[in-house]
Tab-separated table of N, CA and C in Angstrom:
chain	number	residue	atom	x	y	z
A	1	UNK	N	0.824	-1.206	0.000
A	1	UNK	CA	0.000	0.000	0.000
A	1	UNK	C	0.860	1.259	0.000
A	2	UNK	N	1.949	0.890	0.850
A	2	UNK	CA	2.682	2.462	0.633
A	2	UNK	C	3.522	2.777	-0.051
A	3	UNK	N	4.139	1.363	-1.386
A	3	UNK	CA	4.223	1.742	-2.255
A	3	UNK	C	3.518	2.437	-3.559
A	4	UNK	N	2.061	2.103	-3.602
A	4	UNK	CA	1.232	2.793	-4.010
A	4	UNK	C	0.778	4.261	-4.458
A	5	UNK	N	0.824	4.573	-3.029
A	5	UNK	CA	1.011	6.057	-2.764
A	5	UNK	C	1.969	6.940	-2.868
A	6	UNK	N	3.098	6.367	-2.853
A	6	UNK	CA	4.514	6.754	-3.706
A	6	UNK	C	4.704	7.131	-5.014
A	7	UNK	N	3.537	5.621	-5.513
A	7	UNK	CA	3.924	5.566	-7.020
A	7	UNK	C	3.033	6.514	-7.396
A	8	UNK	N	1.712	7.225	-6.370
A	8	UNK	CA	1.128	8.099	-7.229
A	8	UNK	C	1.171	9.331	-7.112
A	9	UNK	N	2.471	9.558	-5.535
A	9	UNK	CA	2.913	10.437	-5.749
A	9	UNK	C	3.566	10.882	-6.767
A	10	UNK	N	4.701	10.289	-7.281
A	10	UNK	CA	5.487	10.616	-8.125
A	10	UNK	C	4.878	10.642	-9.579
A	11	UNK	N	4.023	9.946	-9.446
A	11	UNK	CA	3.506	10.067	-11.256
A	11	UNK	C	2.785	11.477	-10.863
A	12	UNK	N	1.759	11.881	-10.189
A	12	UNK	CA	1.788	13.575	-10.142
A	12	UNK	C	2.689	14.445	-10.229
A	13	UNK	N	3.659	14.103	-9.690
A	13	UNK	CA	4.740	15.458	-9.514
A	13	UNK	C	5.364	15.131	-11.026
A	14	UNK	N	5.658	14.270	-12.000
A	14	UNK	CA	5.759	13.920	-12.937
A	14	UNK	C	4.886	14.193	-14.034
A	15	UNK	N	3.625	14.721	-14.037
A	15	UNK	CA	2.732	15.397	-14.511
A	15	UNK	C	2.877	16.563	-14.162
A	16	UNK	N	3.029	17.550	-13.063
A	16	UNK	CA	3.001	18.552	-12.699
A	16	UNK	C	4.141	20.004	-13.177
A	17	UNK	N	5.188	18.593	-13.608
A	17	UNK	CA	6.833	19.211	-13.913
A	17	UNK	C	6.928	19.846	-15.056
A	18	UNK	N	6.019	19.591	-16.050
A	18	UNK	CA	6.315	19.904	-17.431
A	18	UNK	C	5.539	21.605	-17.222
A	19	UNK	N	4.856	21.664	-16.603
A	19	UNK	CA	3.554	23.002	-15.869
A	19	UNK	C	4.150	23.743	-15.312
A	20	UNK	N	5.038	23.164	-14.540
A	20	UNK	CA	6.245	24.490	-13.559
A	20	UNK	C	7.420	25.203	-14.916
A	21	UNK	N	7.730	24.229	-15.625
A	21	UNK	CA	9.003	25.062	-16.486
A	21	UNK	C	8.228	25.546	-17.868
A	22	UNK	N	6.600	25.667	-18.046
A	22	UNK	CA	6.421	25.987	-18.970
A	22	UNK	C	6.065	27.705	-18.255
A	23	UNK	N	5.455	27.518	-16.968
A	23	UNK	CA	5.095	28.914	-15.750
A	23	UNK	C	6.713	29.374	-16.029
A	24	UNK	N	7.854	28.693	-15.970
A	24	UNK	CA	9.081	29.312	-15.435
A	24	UNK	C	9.548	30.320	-16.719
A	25	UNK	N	9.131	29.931	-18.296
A	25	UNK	CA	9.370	30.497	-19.321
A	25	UNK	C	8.361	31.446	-19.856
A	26	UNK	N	7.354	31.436	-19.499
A	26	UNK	CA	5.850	32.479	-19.565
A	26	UNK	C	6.913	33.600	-19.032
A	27	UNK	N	7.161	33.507	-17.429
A	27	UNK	CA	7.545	34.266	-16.807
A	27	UNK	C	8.846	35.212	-17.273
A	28	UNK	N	9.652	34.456	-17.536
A	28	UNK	CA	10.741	35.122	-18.179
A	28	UNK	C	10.736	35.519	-19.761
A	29	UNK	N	9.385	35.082	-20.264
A	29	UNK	CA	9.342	36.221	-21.376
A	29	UNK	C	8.514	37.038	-21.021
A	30	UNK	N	7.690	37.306	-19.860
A	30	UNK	CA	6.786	38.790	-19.334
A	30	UNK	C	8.042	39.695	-19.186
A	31	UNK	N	9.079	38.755	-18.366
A	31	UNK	CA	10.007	40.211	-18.015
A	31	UNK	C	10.922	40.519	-19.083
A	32	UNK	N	11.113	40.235	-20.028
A	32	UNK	CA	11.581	40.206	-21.145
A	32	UNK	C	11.284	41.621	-21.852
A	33	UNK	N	9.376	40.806	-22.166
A	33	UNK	CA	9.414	42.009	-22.618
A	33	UNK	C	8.717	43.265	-21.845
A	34	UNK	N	9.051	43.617	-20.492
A	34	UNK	CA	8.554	44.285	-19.847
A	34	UNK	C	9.536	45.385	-19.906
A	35	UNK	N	10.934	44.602	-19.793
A	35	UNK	CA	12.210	45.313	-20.012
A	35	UNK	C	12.234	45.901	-21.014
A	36	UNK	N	11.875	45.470	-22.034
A	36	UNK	CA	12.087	46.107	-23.558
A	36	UNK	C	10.529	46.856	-23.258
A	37	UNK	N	9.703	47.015	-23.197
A	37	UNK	CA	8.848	48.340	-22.908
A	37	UNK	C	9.198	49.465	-22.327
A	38	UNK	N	9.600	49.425	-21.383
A	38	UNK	CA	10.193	50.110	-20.574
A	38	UNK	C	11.562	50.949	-21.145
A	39	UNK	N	11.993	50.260	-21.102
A	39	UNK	CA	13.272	50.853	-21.885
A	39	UNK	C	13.566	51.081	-23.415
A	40	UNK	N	12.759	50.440	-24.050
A	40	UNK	CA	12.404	50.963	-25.239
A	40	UNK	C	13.758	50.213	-26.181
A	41	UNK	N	14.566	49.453	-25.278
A	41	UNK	CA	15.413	48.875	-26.148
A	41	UNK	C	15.417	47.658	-25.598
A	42	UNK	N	16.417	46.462	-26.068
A	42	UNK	CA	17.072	45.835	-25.527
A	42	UNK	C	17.914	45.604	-24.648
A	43	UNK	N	17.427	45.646	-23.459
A	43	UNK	CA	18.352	45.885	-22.047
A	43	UNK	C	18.462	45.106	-21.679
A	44	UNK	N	19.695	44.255	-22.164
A	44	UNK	CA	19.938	42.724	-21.382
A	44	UNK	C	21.013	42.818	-19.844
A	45	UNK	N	20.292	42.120	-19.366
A	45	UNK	CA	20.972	41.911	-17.585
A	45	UNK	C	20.650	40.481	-17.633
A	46	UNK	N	21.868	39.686	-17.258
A	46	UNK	CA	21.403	38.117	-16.627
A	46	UNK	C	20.426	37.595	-16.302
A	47	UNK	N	19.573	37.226	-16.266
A	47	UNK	CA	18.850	36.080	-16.103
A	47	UNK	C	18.810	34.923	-15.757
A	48	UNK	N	19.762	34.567	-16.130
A	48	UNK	CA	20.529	33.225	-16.121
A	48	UNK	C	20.414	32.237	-14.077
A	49	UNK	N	19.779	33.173	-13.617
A	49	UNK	CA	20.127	32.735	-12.503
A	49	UNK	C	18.895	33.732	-11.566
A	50	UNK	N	18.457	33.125	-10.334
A	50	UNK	CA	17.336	33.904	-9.476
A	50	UNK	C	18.167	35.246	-9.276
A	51	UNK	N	19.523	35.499	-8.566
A	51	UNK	CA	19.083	37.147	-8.735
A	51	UNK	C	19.497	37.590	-9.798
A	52	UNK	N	19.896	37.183	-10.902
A	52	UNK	CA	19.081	37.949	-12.215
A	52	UNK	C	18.319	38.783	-12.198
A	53	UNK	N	17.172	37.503	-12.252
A	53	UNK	CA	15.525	38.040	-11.915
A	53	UNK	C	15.218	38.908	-10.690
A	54	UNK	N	16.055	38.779	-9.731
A	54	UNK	CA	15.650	39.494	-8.648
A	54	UNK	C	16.094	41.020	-9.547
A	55	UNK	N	17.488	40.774	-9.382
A	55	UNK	CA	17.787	42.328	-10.198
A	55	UNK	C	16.826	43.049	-11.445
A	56	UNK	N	16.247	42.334	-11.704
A	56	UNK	CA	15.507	42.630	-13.055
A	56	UNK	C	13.983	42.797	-12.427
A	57	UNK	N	13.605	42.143	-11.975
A	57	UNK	CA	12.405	42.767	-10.908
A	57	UNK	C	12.309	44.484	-10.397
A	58	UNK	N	13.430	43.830	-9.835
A	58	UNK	CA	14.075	45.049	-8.421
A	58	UNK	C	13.944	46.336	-9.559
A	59	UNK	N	14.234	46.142	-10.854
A	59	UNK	CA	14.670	47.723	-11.635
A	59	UNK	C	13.843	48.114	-12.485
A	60	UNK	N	12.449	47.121	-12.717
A	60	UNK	CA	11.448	47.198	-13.446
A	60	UNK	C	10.387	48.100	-12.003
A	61	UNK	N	10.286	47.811	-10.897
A	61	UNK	CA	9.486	48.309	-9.659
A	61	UNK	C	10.273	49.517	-9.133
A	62	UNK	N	11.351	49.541	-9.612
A	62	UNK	CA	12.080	50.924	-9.309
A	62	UNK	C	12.064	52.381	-10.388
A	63	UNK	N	11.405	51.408	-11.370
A	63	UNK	CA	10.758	52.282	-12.664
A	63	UNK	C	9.657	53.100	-12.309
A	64	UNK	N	8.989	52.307	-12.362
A	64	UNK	CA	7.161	52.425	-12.064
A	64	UNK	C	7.424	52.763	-10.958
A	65	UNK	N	8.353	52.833	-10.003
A	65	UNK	CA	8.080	54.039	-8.588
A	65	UNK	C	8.505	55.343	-9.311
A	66	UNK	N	9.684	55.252	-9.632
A	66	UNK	CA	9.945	56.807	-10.113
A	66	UNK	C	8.954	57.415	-10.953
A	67	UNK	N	8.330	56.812	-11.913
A	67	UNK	CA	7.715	57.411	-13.007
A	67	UNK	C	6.119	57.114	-12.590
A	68	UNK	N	5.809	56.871	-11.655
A	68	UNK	CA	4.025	56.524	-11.528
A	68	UNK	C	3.206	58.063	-11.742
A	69	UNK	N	3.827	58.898	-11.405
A	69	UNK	CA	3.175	60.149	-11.374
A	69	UNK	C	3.641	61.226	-12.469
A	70	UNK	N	3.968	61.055	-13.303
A	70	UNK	CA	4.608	61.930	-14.341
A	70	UNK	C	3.558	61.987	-15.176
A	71	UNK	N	3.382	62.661	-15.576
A	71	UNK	CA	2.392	62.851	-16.849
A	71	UNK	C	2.654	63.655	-17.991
């Protein structure tokens, strides 16, 4: 029996896996092209790695603070 439940653990998380890295590439082309909105060019910074993304977060929310009120 409690191999069972193993086996159906893992066949879920085995279903579930292909769903996380397709979320993981959605994601990194939002910021992609969020960057290139924003900046109006091609502004490449690493990625390659979480603080990448942190950095690339961090400077997209540091945008939209400076500029929320400009008109």
């Amino acid at each position: 029996m409690r191999k069972a439940k193993l086996l159906w653990k893992f066949i879920l998380w085995m279903l579930l896996v292909p769903f996380l890295a397709v979320f993981v590439l959605f994601l990194e082309l939002f910021m992609f092209l969020l960057n290139a909105i924003i900046n109006f060019e091609f502004h490449w910074i690493e990625i390659d790695s979480f603080k990448g993304m942190k950095e690339e977060w961090r400077y997209a929310i540091s945008y939209l603070k400076r500029n929320w009120n400009e008109d």
